[in-house]
Each structure stands twice: as structure tokens, then as C-alpha cells.
Coordinates of C-alpha atoms in Angstrom, one line a residue:
Chain A
X128 CA 197.8 -57.1 14.3
X129 CA 198.0 -59.5 11.9
X130 CA 196.7 -63.3 12.5
X131 CA 197.0 -65.8 9.5
X132 CA 194.6 -68.5 10.5
X133 CA 195.2 -71.7 8.3
X134 CA 196.1 -69.8 5.7
X135 CA 196.3 -71.8 2.4
X136 CA 196.8 -71.2 -1.2
X137 CA 196.7 -73.9 -3.9
X138 CA 197.5 -73.5 -7.6
X139 CA 195.9 -76.3 -9.1
X140 CA 197.3 -79.0 -7.8
X141 CA 200.5 -77.3 -6.3
X142 CA 200.2 -75.7 -2.3
X143 CA 202.1 -72.3 -2.0
X144 CA 201.1 -72.1 1.5
X145 CA 200.0 -74.8 3.2
X146 CA 197.7 -74.1 6.6
X147 CA 200.3 -71.6 7.9
X148 CA 199.0 -70.1 11.4
X149 CA 201.2 -66.8 12.5
X150 CA 200.7 -63.9 15.1
X151 CA 202.5 -60.9 14.7
X152 CA 202.4 -58.6 17.0
X153 CA 201.6 -54.7 16.9
X154 CA 204.3 -52.7 16.1
X155 CA 206.8 -55.5 15.5
X156 CA 209.2 -55.3 12.5
X157 CA 208.4 -59.1 11.0
X158 CA 211.2 -60.1 8.6
X159 CA 209.7 -62.9 6.6
X160 CA 212.4 -65.2 5.7
X161 CA 212.3 -68.1 3.2
X162 CA 214.2 -69.7 0.0
X163 CA 213.2 -69.0 -3.1
X164 CA 209.5 -70.1 -4.1
X165 CA 209.1 -70.8 -0.3
X166 CA 205.6 -68.9 -0.2
X167 CA 206.8 -65.4 1.4
X168 CA 205.3 -63.4 -2.0
X169 CA 202.3 -65.4 -2.4
X170 CA 201.5 -64.8 1.7
X171 CA 202.1 -61.1 0.7
X172 CA 200.1 -61.3 -2.3
X173 CA 197.3 -62.5 -0.1
X174 CA 197.6 -60.4 2.5
X175 CA 196.9 -57.3 0.0
X176 CA 194.1 -58.6 -2.2
X177 CA 196.0 -59.6 -5.1
X178 CA 195.6 -63.5 -4.6
X179 CA 192.8 -64.9 -3.5
X180 CA 193.0 -67.3 -0.2
X181 CA 192.2 -71.0 -1.2
X182 CA 191.9 -71.5 2.8
X183 CA 191.8 -70.0 5.8
X184 CA 191.6 -66.3 7.1
X185 CA 193.6 -63.2 7.4
X186 CA 192.9 -60.4 10.4
X187 CA 194.3 -57.8 10.6
X188 CA 193.7 -55.1 13.4
X189 CA 190.5 -57.4 13.7
X190 CA 189.1 -56.9 10.6
X191 CA 188.7 -60.3 8.0
X192 CA 190.5 -59.6 4.8
X193 CA 187.4 -62.1 3.9
X194 CA 184.3 -60.1 4.8
X195 CA 186.2 -55.9 4.8
X196 CA 188.9 -56.0 2.3
X197 CA 188.7 -52.2 1.7
X198 CA 188.9 -51.8 5.0
X199 CA 192.1 -53.4 6.0
X200 CA 193.3 -51.7 2.4
X201 CA 192.7 -48.6 4.0
X202 CA 194.8 -48.4 6.9
X203 CA 197.3 -50.5 4.8
X204 CA 200.5 -49.5 2.9
X205 CA 202.4 -52.2 0.2
X206 CA 205.6 -52.0 -1.1
X207 CA 206.2 -54.3 -3.8
X208 CA 209.2 -55.5 -5.5
X209 CA 209.1 -54.0 -8.4
X210 CA 207.0 -50.7 -7.5
X211 CA 204.5 -49.3 -9.7
X212 CA 205.1 -45.9 -10.7
X213 CA 203.7 -43.8 -13.5
X214 CA 206.3 -43.3 -15.5
X215 CA 205.1 -40.1 -17.5
X216 CA 204.0 -38.4 -14.0
X217 CA 207.0 -36.8 -11.6
X218 CA 207.3 -38.4 -8.4
X219 CA 205.1 -35.5 -6.7
X220 CA 202.2 -36.0 -8.8
X221 CA 202.3 -39.6 -8.4
X222 CA 202.0 -38.9 -4.7
X223 CA 199.2 -36.8 -5.0
X224 CA 198.0 -39.8 -7.1
X225 CA 198.5 -41.8 -4.4
X226 CA 197.3 -39.9 -1.4
X227 CA 193.8 -39.0 -3.4
X228 CA 193.2 -42.7 -3.8
X229 CA 193.1 -42.7 0.2
X230 CA 190.6 -39.9 -0.1
X231 CA 193.1 -37.6 1.4
X232 CA 192.7 -33.8 0.6
X233 CA 195.6 -32.0 -1.1
X234 CA 196.9 -29.9 1.8
X235 CA 197.3 -33.2 3.8
X236 CA 199.2 -35.1 1.3
X237 CA 201.4 -31.7 0.5
X238 CA 202.3 -32.0 4.3
X239 CA 203.3 -35.6 4.3
X240 CA 205.1 -35.1 1.1
X241 CA 207.5 -32.1 2.8
X242 CA 208.1 -34.4 5.8
X243 CA 208.5 -37.3 3.3
X244 CA 211.2 -35.0 1.0
X245 CA 213.5 -34.6 4.3
X246 CA 213.3 -38.4 5.9
X247 CA 213.5 -40.0 2.4
X248 CA 216.3 -37.7 0.8
X249 CA 213.8 -37.5 -2.1
X250 CA 215.4 -33.6 -2.8
X251 CA 214.7 -32.4 -6.4
X252 CA 213.8 -35.7 -7.7
X253 CA 210.2 -35.3 -7.0
X254 CA 210.1 -32.8 -10.1
X255 CA 211.4 -35.4 -12.1
X256 CA 209.7 -38.0 -13.8
X257 CA 209.7 -41.6 -12.5
X258 CA 210.7 -43.1 -15.7
X259 CA 214.4 -40.9 -15.0
X260 CA 214.7 -43.0 -11.7
X261 CA 216.9 -44.9 -10.4
X262 CA 215.6 -48.6 -8.4
X263 CA 216.4 -46.4 -5.1
X264 CA 214.5 -44.0 -5.9
X265 CA 211.6 -45.2 -7.2
X266 CA 211.9 -48.0 -4.1
X267 CA 212.2 -44.1 -1.8
X268 CA 209.1 -43.1 -3.8
X269 CA 207.0 -46.0 -3.3
X270 CA 208.0 -46.3 0.2
X271 CA 206.6 -42.3 0.6
X272 CA 203.6 -42.9 -1.2
X273 CA 202.5 -45.8 1.3
X274 CA 203.1 -44.3 4.5
X275 CA 201.1 -41.2 3.4
X276 CA 197.6 -42.1 5.3
X277 CA 199.2 -42.8 8.0
X278 CA 198.5 -46.6 7.4
X279 CA 198.9 -48.8 10.7
X280 CA 200.5 -51.7 8.6
X281 CA 203.2 -51.4 6.5
X282 CA 203.9 -54.6 3.8
X283 CA 207.0 -54.6 2.2
X284 CA 208.0 -57.8 -0.4
X285 CA 211.9 -57.7 -1.0
X286 CA 212.4 -53.9 -0.5
X287 CA 216.1 -54.3 -0.4
X288 CA 216.4 -55.7 -3.8
X289 CA 218.5 -53.4 -6.1
X290 CA 218.8 -50.5 -3.6
X291 CA 222.4 -49.1 -3.7
X292 CA 224.0 -49.1 -0.2
X293 CA 222.9 -45.7 0.5
X294 CA 219.4 -46.0 -0.1
X295 CA 219.5 -49.3 1.6
X296 CA 220.6 -48.0 5.0
X297 CA 218.0 -45.0 4.2
X298 CA 215.0 -47.4 4.0
X299 CA 216.5 -49.7 6.9
X300 CA 216.5 -46.4 9.2
X301 CA 213.4 -45.0 8.2
X302 CA 211.3 -48.8 8.7
X303 CA 213.4 -49.1 12.2
X304 CA 212.1 -45.6 13.6
X305 CA 208.6 -46.6 12.1
X306 CA 208.3 -49.7 14.0
X307 CA 209.2 -47.7 17.2
X308 CA 206.5 -45.1 16.4
X309 CA 204.3 -48.4 16.6
X310 CA 203.5 -49.0 13.1
X311 CA 203.4 -52.6 12.3
X312 CA 206.4 -53.7 9.9
X313 CA 205.7 -57.2 7.7
X314 CA 208.7 -57.9 5.6
X315 CA 209.8 -60.3 3.0
X316 CA 213.3 -60.8 2.4
X317 CA 216.3 -62.7 1.2
X318 CA 218.6 -60.8 3.2
X319 CA 219.8 -62.3 6.7
X320 CA 221.7 -59.1 7.4
X321 CA 218.8 -57.0 7.1
X322 CA 216.8 -59.0 9.6
X323 CA 219.7 -59.2 12.0
X324 CA 219.9 -55.4 12.1
X325 CA 216.4 -54.0 12.2
X326 CA 213.8 -56.7 12.8
X327 CA 212.3 -57.2 16.2
X328 CA 210.6 -60.7 15.0
X329 CA 211.3 -63.4 12.4
X330 CA 209.1 -66.0 10.5
X331 CA 211.0 -68.5 8.3
X332 CA 208.3 -70.0 6.0
X333 CA 209.8 -73.4 3.6
X334 CA 207.8 -74.9 1.1
X335 CA 204.6 -73.1 2.4
X336 CA 204.9 -74.1 5.8
X337 CA 206.0 -72.0 8.9
X338 CA 209.1 -73.5 10.1
X339 CA 209.8 -70.8 12.5
X340 CA 208.4 -68.1 14.3
X341 CA 209.0 -66.1 16.9
X342 CA 211.6 -63.0 18.6
X343 CA 214.8 -62.4 16.7
X344 CA 216.5 -62.9 20.2
X345 CA 215.1 -66.3 20.3
X346 CA 216.9 -67.2 17.1
X347 CA 219.7 -65.4 17.9
X348 CA 220.4 -67.5 21.2
X349 CA 219.8 -70.5 18.8
X350 CA 222.2 -69.4 16.7
X351 CA 224.3 -69.3 19.5
X352 CA 223.7 -72.6 20.6
X353 CA 224.6 -74.0 18.1
X354 CA 227.5 -71.6 17.5
X355 CA 226.5 -71.3 14.2
X356 CA 226.3 -67.9 11.7
X357 CA 223.2 -66.8 10.5
X358 CA 223.2 -68.0 7.0
X359 CA 224.4 -71.4 8.3
X360 CA 221.4 -71.6 10.3
X361 CA 219.0 -70.4 8.2
X362 CA 220.3 -73.1 5.3
X363 CA 219.9 -75.7 8.0
X364 CA 216.8 -75.0 9.1
X365 CA 215.4 -74.8 5.2
X366 CA 217.3 -78.0 4.0
X367 CA 216.5 -79.6 7.2
X368 CA 213.0 -79.1 6.7
X369 CA 213.6 -80.1 2.9
X370 CA 214.7 -83.4 4.1
Chain B
X236 CA 182.6 -41.1 -8.2
X237 CA 184.9 -38.9 -6.8
X238 CA 187.8 -41.4 -6.9
X239 CA 187.0 -42.5 -10.6
X240 CA 187.4 -38.5 -11.3
X241 CA 190.4 -38.7 -9.6
X242 CA 191.9 -41.9 -11.6
X243 CA 190.8 -40.7 -14.4
X244 CA 192.3 -37.3 -13.9
X245 CA 195.5 -38.2 -13.4
X246 CA 195.4 -41.0 -16.1
X247 CA 194.8 -38.0 -18.6
X248 CA 197.7 -36.7 -17.3
X249 CA 200.0 -38.7 -17.9
X250 CA 198.5 -39.2 -21.1
X251 CA 198.5 -35.6 -22.5
X252 CA 201.9 -35.0 -21.0
X253 CA 204.3 -35.0 -24.4
X254 CA 207.3 -37.2 -25.0
X255 CA 210.4 -35.9 -22.6
X256 CA 213.1 -36.6 -25.6
X257 CA 213.9 -32.9 -26.6
X258 CA 217.3 -34.1 -28.6
X259 CA 217.4 -34.3 -32.1
X260 CA 216.5 -37.6 -32.5
X261 CA 213.6 -37.5 -30.1
X262 CA 212.1 -34.6 -32.3
X263 CA 213.0 -36.0 -35.7
X264 CA 210.7 -38.9 -34.4
X265 CA 207.9 -37.4 -33.1
X266 CA 207.5 -35.1 -36.2
X267 CA 208.1 -38.4 -38.3
X268 CA 205.3 -39.9 -36.0
X269 CA 203.0 -36.8 -36.7
X270 CA 203.6 -37.1 -40.5
X271 CA 202.8 -41.1 -40.6
X272 CA 199.5 -40.5 -38.4
X273 CA 198.6 -37.4 -40.8
X274 CA 198.9 -39.4 -43.6
X275 CA 197.2 -42.2 -42.8
X276 CA 194.5 -39.9 -41.7
X277 CA 194.8 -37.9 -45.0
X278 CA 195.0 -41.6 -47.2
X279 CA 191.7 -42.6 -45.7
X280 CA 190.0 -39.6 -46.3
X281 CA 190.7 -39.2 -50.0
X282 CA 190.2 -42.6 -50.2
X283 CA 186.6 -42.2 -49.0
X284 CA 186.0 -39.6 -51.1
X285 CA 187.4 -41.5 -54.3
X286 CA 185.8 -44.8 -53.7
X287 CA 182.4 -42.9 -52.8
X288 CA 182.7 -40.9 -56.0
X289 CA 183.2 -44.4 -57.7
X290 CA 180.5 -46.2 -56.1
X291 CA 177.9 -43.6 -57.0
X292 CA 179.1 -41.6 -60.0
X293 CA 180.9 -44.4 -62.0
X294 CA 178.9 -47.4 -61.2
X295 CA 175.7 -45.8 -60.3
X296 CA 174.6 -48.1 -57.6
X297 CA 172.6 -45.2 -56.1
X298 CA 172.5 -44.5 -52.4
X299 CA 170.6 -47.1 -50.9
X300 CA 172.9 -50.3 -52.2
X301 CA 175.8 -48.2 -50.9
X302 CA 174.2 -48.0 -47.6
X303 CA 174.4 -51.4 -47.6
X304 CA 177.5 -52.3 -48.4
X305 CA 178.5 -50.0 -45.7
X306 CA 176.2 -51.8 -43.5
X307 CA 178.3 -54.9 -44.5
X308 CA 181.2 -53.3 -43.7
X309 CA 180.6 -51.8 -40.8
X310 CA 179.2 -55.8 -39.6
X311 CA 182.6 -56.7 -40.6
X312 CA 184.1 -53.9 -38.6
X313 CA 181.8 -54.8 -35.6
X314 CA 183.3 -58.2 -35.2
X315 CA 187.0 -57.3 -35.7
X316 CA 186.5 -54.6 -32.9
X317 CA 184.9 -57.1 -30.7
X318 CA 187.3 -59.8 -31.3
X319 CA 190.6 -57.4 -30.9
X320 CA 188.9 -56.0 -27.5
X321 CA 188.8 -59.4 -26.6
X322 CA 192.3 -59.8 -26.6
X323 CA 193.5 -56.6 -25.3
X324 CA 191.3 -56.4 -22.8
X325 CA 192.7 -59.7 -21.3
X326 CA 196.4 -58.1 -21.1
X327 CA 195.3 -54.9 -19.9
X328 CA 192.3 -56.2 -17.2
X329 CA 193.8 -59.6 -16.3
X330 CA 197.6 -59.2 -16.7
X331 CA 198.2 -55.4 -16.3
X332 CA 200.8 -54.4 -13.2
X333 CA 198.7 -51.2 -12.7
X334 CA 195.6 -53.3 -12.0
X335 CA 197.6 -55.3 -9.6
X336 CA 199.2 -52.0 -8.4
X337 CA 195.3 -50.5 -7.9
X338 CA 193.9 -53.6 -6.2
X339 CA 196.1 -52.8 -3.4
X340 CA 194.7 -49.8 -2.9
X341 CA 191.0 -49.4 -1.4
X342 CA 189.4 -49.2 -4.6
X343 CA 186.0 -51.1 -5.3
X344 CA 187.1 -53.5 -8.1
X345 CA 184.2 -52.5 -10.3
X346 CA 186.0 -49.0 -10.4
X347 CA 189.2 -50.5 -11.9
X348 CA 187.2 -52.7 -14.2
X349 CA 185.5 -50.0 -15.5
X350 CA 188.0 -47.3 -16.1
X351 CA 190.8 -50.1 -17.0
X352 CA 187.8 -50.6 -19.9
X353 CA 187.7 -47.2 -21.0
X354 CA 191.2 -46.6 -20.7
X355 CA 192.0 -49.8 -22.9
X356 CA 188.7 -49.2 -25.2
X357 CA 190.2 -45.4 -26.0
X358 CA 193.9 -45.8 -25.9
X359 CA 194.2 -49.0 -28.1
X360 CA 191.6 -48.1 -30.4
X361 CA 193.4 -45.0 -31.0
X362 CA 195.1 -45.6 -34.2
X363 CA 191.9 -47.3 -35.6
X364 CA 189.1 -44.5 -34.4
X365 CA 191.6 -42.0 -36.3
X366 CA 191.3 -43.7 -39.5
X367 CA 187.6 -44.4 -38.9
X368 CA 186.8 -40.6 -38.1
X369 CA 188.9 -40.0 -41.5
X370 CA 186.8 -42.1 -43.3
X371 CA 183.6 -40.6 -41.7
X372 CA 185.1 -37.2 -42.2
X373 CA 185.3 -38.4 -46.4
X374 CA 181.6 -39.3 -46.3
X375 CA 180.5 -36.0 -44.4
X376 CA 182.3 -34.2 -46.9
X377 CA 181.2 -36.2 -49.5
X378 CA 177.5 -35.0 -48.9
X379 CA 178.2 -31.9 -47.8
X380 CA 176.7 -32.7 -44.3
X381 CA 177.5 -29.7 -41.8
X382 CA 179.9 -29.7 -39.2
X383 CA 177.5 -30.1 -36.5
X384 CA 175.6 -32.9 -37.5
X385 CA 178.8 -34.9 -38.4
X386 CA 179.5 -34.4 -34.9
X387 CA 176.1 -35.5 -33.8
X388 CA 177.0 -39.0 -36.3
X389 CA 180.2 -39.4 -34.4
X390 CA 179.0 -38.6 -31.2
X391 CA 175.1 -40.7 -30.6
X392 CA 176.0 -43.4 -33.4
X393 CA 179.8 -44.0 -34.5
X394 CA 181.1 -43.9 -31.1
X395 CA 178.1 -45.8 -29.0
X396 CA 178.8 -48.1 -32.4
X397 CA 182.1 -48.8 -31.3
X398 CA 181.4 -49.0 -27.6
X399 CA 178.7 -51.9 -28.2
X400 CA 181.3 -53.9 -29.8
X401 CA 183.7 -53.1 -27.0
X402 CA 181.4 -54.0 -24.3
X403 CA 180.3 -57.1 -26.1
X404 CA 183.8 -57.8 -26.6
X405 CA 185.1 -57.6 -22.7
X406 CA 181.5 -59.5 -21.6
X407 CA 182.5 -62.2 -23.6
X408 CA 185.5 -62.5 -22.2
X409 CA 185.0 -62.6 -18.6
X410 CA 182.6 -65.6 -19.9
X411 CA 185.6 -66.8 -21.7
X412 CA 188.0 -67.1 -18.6
X413 CA 185.4 -68.6 -16.4
X414 CA 184.8 -71.1 -18.8
X415 CA 188.4 -71.8 -19.9
X416 CA 189.1 -72.5 -16.1
X417 CA 186.2 -75.3 -16.0
X418 CA 186.6 -77.0 -19.8
X419 CA 189.7 -76.2 -20.8
X420 CA 191.3 -73.0 -23.2
X421 CA 191.1 -75.3 -26.2
X422 CA 187.8 -76.3 -26.4
X423 CA 186.1 -72.8 -25.1
X424 CA 188.5 -71.3 -27.7
X425 CA 187.0 -73.4 -30.3
X426 CA 183.3 -72.8 -29.7
X427 CA 184.0 -69.1 -29.7
X428 CA 186.1 -69.0 -33.2
X429 CA 183.2 -71.8 -34.7
X430 CA 180.2 -69.1 -33.1
X431 CA 182.3 -66.3 -35.0
X432 CA 182.5 -68.4 -38.1
X433 CA 178.7 -69.1 -37.4
X434 CA 177.3 -65.6 -37.3
X435 CA 179.3 -64.9 -40.4
X436 CA 177.6 -67.3 -42.5
X437 CA 174.1 -66.6 -41.1
X438 CA 174.3 -62.9 -41.9
X439 CA 175.2 -63.3 -45.0
X440 CA 172.7 -66.0 -45.8
X441 CA 170.3 -63.7 -44.3
X442 CA 171.5 -60.8 -46.2
X443 CA 173.0 -61.9 -49.5
X444 CA 174.9 -59.0 -51.1
X445 CA 174.1 -60.4 -54.3
X446 CA 170.2 -60.6 -53.7
X447 CA 170.2 -56.7 -52.5
X448 CA 172.1 -55.5 -55.9
X449 CA 169.5 -57.9 -57.9
X450 CA 166.4 -56.2 -56.2
X451 CA 168.1 -52.9 -56.3
X452 CA 169.0 -53.2 -60.0
X453 CA 165.3 -53.9 -60.8
X454 CA 164.5 -50.1 -60.8
X455 CA 167.8 -48.8 -62.3
X456 CA 167.8 -45.8 -62.5
X457 CA 165.8 -44.8 -59.7
X458 CA 167.8 -46.4 -57.4
X459 CA 168.5 -43.5 -54.5
X460 CA 165.2 -44.6 -52.7
X461 CA 164.8 -46.3 -49.5
X462 CA 164.1 -49.7 -50.7
X463 CA 162.7 -50.7 -47.0
X464 CA 161.5 -54.2 -48.1
X465 CA 164.7 -55.4 -49.4
X466 CA 166.7 -55.2 -45.6
X467 CA 165.7 -58.4 -44.2
X468 CA 163.8 -58.3 -40.7
X469 CA 166.5 -59.3 -38.7
X470 CA 169.3 -57.4 -40.0
X471 CA 167.4 -54.4 -38.8
X472 CA 168.2 -55.4 -35.6
X473 CA 171.5 -54.8 -35.6
X474 CA 174.0 -52.1 -34.6
X475 CA 176.0 -51.8 -38.2
X476 CA 172.3 -51.4 -39.7
X477 CA 171.4 -48.6 -37.7
X478 CA 174.3 -46.6 -38.4
X479 CA 174.3 -47.2 -42.1
X480 CA 170.5 -46.1 -41.9
X481 CA 171.7 -43.1 -40.3
X482 CA 174.4 -42.2 -42.9
X483 CA 172.1 -43.0 -45.6
X484 CA 169.3 -40.0 -44.2
X485 CA 171.9 -37.7 -43.3
X486 CA 173.3 -38.2 -46.9
X487 CA 169.6 -37.7 -48.3
X488 CA 169.4 -34.4 -46.0
X489 CA 166.5 -35.6 -44.4
X490 CA 168.2 -35.7 -40.8
X491 CA 165.0 -36.5 -38.4
X492 CA 164.7 -40.0 -40.0
X493 CA 168.3 -40.7 -39.0
X494 CA 167.5 -39.9 -35.3
X495 CA 165.6 -42.8 -34.4
X496 CA 168.7 -45.2 -34.9
X497 CA 171.2 -43.0 -32.9
X498 CA 168.3 -43.6 -30.1
X499 CA 169.0 -47.0 -30.9
X500 CA 172.6 -46.9 -30.9
X501 CA 172.9 -45.1 -27.6
X502 CA 170.4 -47.2 -25.8
X503 CA 172.3 -50.3 -26.7
X504 CA 175.5 -49.0 -25.7
X505 CA 174.0 -47.8 -22.2
X506 CA 172.3 -51.1 -21.7
X507 CA 175.6 -52.9 -22.3
X508 CA 177.4 -50.7 -20.0
X509 CA 175.0 -51.5 -17.2
X510 CA 175.2 -54.8 -17.9
X511 CA 179.0 -55.0 -18.1
X512 CA 179.2 -53.1 -14.8
X513 CA 176.9 -55.1 -13.0
X514 CA 178.7 -58.1 -14.2
X515 CA 181.9 -56.3 -13.4
X516 CA 180.8 -55.7 -10.3
X517 CA 179.7 -59.0 -9.2
X518 CA 182.7 -60.9 -11.6
X519 CA 185.7 -59.0 -12.2
X520 CA 187.9 -59.2 -8.5
X521 CA 186.7 -63.0 -8.8
X522 CA 187.7 -63.5 -12.5
X523 CA 190.9 -61.4 -11.4
X524 CA 191.6 -64.3 -9.2
X525 CA 190.9 -67.1 -11.4
X526 CA 192.8 -65.5 -14.2
X527 CA 196.1 -65.1 -11.5
X528 CA 195.1 -68.6 -10.5
X529 CA 195.3 -70.1 -13.6
X530 CA 198.9 -68.5 -15.0
X531 CA 200.4 -69.4 -11.8
X532 CA 199.3 -72.7 -12.3
X533 CA 200.1 -72.9 -15.8
X534 CA 203.9 -71.3 -15.3
X535 CA 204.2 -73.4 -12.3
X536 CA 203.6 -76.5 -14.5
X537 CA 206.1 -75.3 -16.9
X538 CA 208.7 -74.5 -14.5
X539 CA 207.9 -78.1 -13.2
X540 CA 208.6 -79.7 -17.2
X541 CA 211.7 -81.5 -17.4
X542 CA 211.6 -81.6 -21.1
X543 CA 213.8 -78.7 -21.8
X544 CA 215.5 -78.4 -18.1
X545 CA 219.2 -78.9 -18.4
X546 CA 219.3 -79.0 -14.6
X547 CA 221.8 -81.8 -13.2
X548 CA 220.8 -82.4 -9.5
X549 CA 222.8 -82.9 -7.0
X550 CA 223.3 -86.5 -5.4
X551 CA 223.8 -85.0 -1.8
X552 CA 220.9 -84.1 0.0
X553 CA 222.6 -81.4 1.9
X554 CA 223.5 -78.2 -0.3
X555 CA 226.6 -77.3 2.1
X556 CA 227.8 -80.8 1.5
X557 CA 227.0 -80.0 -2.0
X558 CA 228.9 -76.6 -2.2
X559 CA 232.1 -77.4 0.2
X560 CA 232.9 -80.5 -1.8
X561 CA 232.6 -78.4 -5.0
X562 CA 235.1 -76.2 -3.6
X563 CA 237.7 -78.9 -2.3
X564 CA 237.0 -80.6 -6.1
X565 CA 237.8 -76.6 -7.7
X566 CA 241.2 -76.0 -5.2
X567 CA 242.4 -79.2 -5.4
X568 CA 242.2 -80.5 -9.0
X569 CA 241.4 -77.2 -11.0
X570 CA 243.5 -74.9 -9.9
X571 CA 246.2 -77.0 -9.7
X572 CA 246.8 -77.0 -13.4
X573 CA 247.0 -73.0 -14.0

């Protein structure tokens, strides 16, 4: 579904992402791990069009981001770590706004909103202004907005940050279900538990380079072989790479 | 086009929704700010009436000289709106989280550029616009220009005049960002500041207010006529002059004489708008990316700077060893003394 081909991002003399090659298969729930400043968010921002590419290419479902970025955006939903919502609009108005950006008809958006109310437990909150929302509720509305247009790919940047346990469980269940339905989920996270709990594939990035990429089972067998817990394995992998 | 209208519709919806604080404090705050704004507007209106009265009745400078002074004030105002737009547009077009949000959606970047420009133009210039409208209302009230012509003056001369200043500002901003990355911020800003100072000096060299006053006063007391020969040729090409000329002819009640200046004003703003759209189409996304790279680069440099760093790096390369030893130290020595 996604192919990073020799992807590079430089800021002046600093290389944030260094010639990474990755292939994320369709329908996988890919956990993108790495310590702070490793290049996770930079990779995601290139994938979503916020950052330009210094080198290489990203291909989503056979479409090159360099050639047809708008086509990729049509099949993608993006949920940033700090969701941007229009404060004065209600959640429902915001969802209608987002649906319209993808050219969806109002009646279709309404149907989708009704589905989302149920699955994401948005309830009456949708009729309140988004400025009244907690971080968890903002994240849920942002997730709902990203799924309105039936995307094939969902990109999430640190989705669990600032979530209360109830929202976190809900989001994890929702993402798992969507992945089972065939939607590809690409998610950067700090949380090793989240990866262990819901991801099917894992990639670890450190200092802009991919140091591990494969199925979760591969990582788990590695963990068992070394008799480590997940945290220790992660720290070892990233610190080995540093040294 | 449908997408642009959709975005504008929801932006208007977000804008017109009243403040949601219905507490006593919130209501007092809203009433207070309305009174302050109304006070500003009323003040500007009264100042306009008094100033016109003073210059025309007490000082008897005549209509022509009055409008030459208005032209000078409008020139300075044009430059202020222009510079203001460069500064404000930078934050709305290149640092705004809303732009980052919209860029992740299937929207042509030039649409985001145009929407954010107008958003910035009307929203950030709101207070200024209100005061100027009050001044203009004072002017039209003084000369008993009817509401219809006053509206025409506002819509087809004053608004395009401001729009041209803003559009030129955003064009300069795109140029500024692109050249800054090549030549450095200080050099480019210094050249720009020098450019503005030169423009102001040249303007006053070409249209010396003193020469105009002397020229008009030769004809005293017949100073209400139109002294075409006292307007330097170069000044006739400036939008501030077109607005001042329109006001002059409207004040004299000769509306048809004001129309060509309105046509010029509207044409200029339309041409600038087309240029801005074309330049934005070709350059906005590229410039956004360059600007982001520049911001990130600057941030990384600042983070890398050790001048204000109080960090004490560990002598142990493995963070686990570091944490373990710290814990042993705390457990063995610190806790023992409690």
C-alpha cells in the first residue's frame, strides 16, 4: 500500500530522514516506533504533504506523491497528534465541513456521522462547540473526520497522546476493526504497549534510519529469544544504533 | 469553485457565531468591547468632520489642496497596509496550523493561498477598516454625498485601493521568503527597508507639499478649482492619487469625473489579483515547503546551540546503565539519610 523509496529529508545540514526504504502492506496496522527526534513525525509530514521530500519518493497504492499528491490525499485520512478543529464550529458542523472538502454530498456525510456517533461514542457532544471538548473528544472527532470519505489509508501521528483510558481503548478497538476491514493504518507512536496490543507490523526508526521493519511476530520472537521485555528490547535496539 | 465556496461558507459560519460566554462577565466584556469600537468609529467620524471644517473654513486651503493632502495621507496609508500585510500574511500563510490542516486535504494549494489571503485581509484589517470607513463616512457626510455614491466610492475605489496594497504585500512576501533562503534574512530585510525609505523620499521629492501649497496659494482666494498642472506626472499613476481624485470630484458633485479613477483603481486590483493567483499557483506550495524547512532548520540550530544548554551529558553510553546506577546511588546514599 505504501512504499517509501530511498526517502530522505534534510533541514540544512541536518538529515532528519536518511534514505529509508519501507514497504507497508495493504490492510496492515503498522506501528512506527522510534525515540524522540528519530524522524517519525517528519516521515508522516512528508507522507501527508506538509513537508517536501529532499530525495526519493513515496508511492501510495501505485500513486507517486511527487506526481499526483492530490490523488493520494483523496484516499487518505490523516489524524495529527494535535488535531486541528475549528473552535467555533460544533463537532457536527466540522464533520460536514471535512466531508465537503472531499466532495461528499451532505446526505452521505450525515449517514457517515450517524455511524461514527455509534462507534466512536460521540453522543451529544457533536452538537457542542469543539472548543468545549477534552483532548480525547477532539481526537475522536478528528478520527471521525478522517474516516468520512472511506479512505484506504489512515495516517496517525501519536494518536494516544493525552487520551484518557476510556478514549484510548475506544481508539485502539476502532483502529483494529478498521484494519481488519482492509484499511491500511500507519501510526507513529511512543507507546510500546499499543504496538504490542494492536499492530500487525512494526517499523523502528532511529536517527532517521530504519533499524527494524517486519511483522509484530518477528519482533516478539526476537524479544523472547533475548528474554527481554518489549521496553528493554526497544531501548537496546535504539541505543545500539546510537553507538 | 465549489470547494472554495464550501470553505468560505464554513469560515463565515465560524466567524459570525457569537462569543459563547453568556455569563455576566462575558456579557459585560462583549458590551464593553462594542462600546469601545463604537467610540473609535464615532471619534474617527467626528475627527473627519472637525478636520475638514478646520482646513476648509478656518484655514481656507481650498478643495484642491485638501485632496492633495488626502493623497499624501493615503500614500502613507497604502505603504502601512502593504507592510502590515507582509507581516501578518507570513503568519497566516506560512505558520498557520489551519494551512497545515488544509494541505493534508485534497485541496489545490492555490485555493488555500487565495482563501487565507482574503481571510487575513478582511479579518486582520477589520479594526483599521472600521476606523477608515468612519473617516470616509465623515468625509461623505461633510460634502453631503448621497449614500449610493458613498457606497460606490467605498466599494469601487477605497476597497480596491486597500486590496491592491494587500496584494502587493503578499507578492513581496513570496519574493522575500524565496530570496531570504538564498541571501539571508538580514540582507533581504535591510534591502526591503531601504527600498521603502527610498520610495518615501522619492515620493516627497516628486510631490513636495510645500511646492503644491505655494502653487495653489498664488490663486488665493480661488483655491477650489482643479490645478492639473500642479500634480506631477508620476503621481498620476499612483492608486492613492486615484482615490484622492475621486474624492475631490465627488466633493465637487461631479460624479462622472470620478468614474475613470474608479475604473483605474478596480483594474489595478484585478490585475494584481490575477498576478497573485498565478504566482501563488506556481509558487505557494514550494514557498510553504521552503518556509517550513527554514523554520525547522532554525529550530534545530537553536536546539543544537550549547550556549544556554544546562544539560549534563552522561559518561555512560548505554542509558540503561545510567538509570540503573542513578537508582543504586539514590537507594544506597540518599534514602539512607532520611
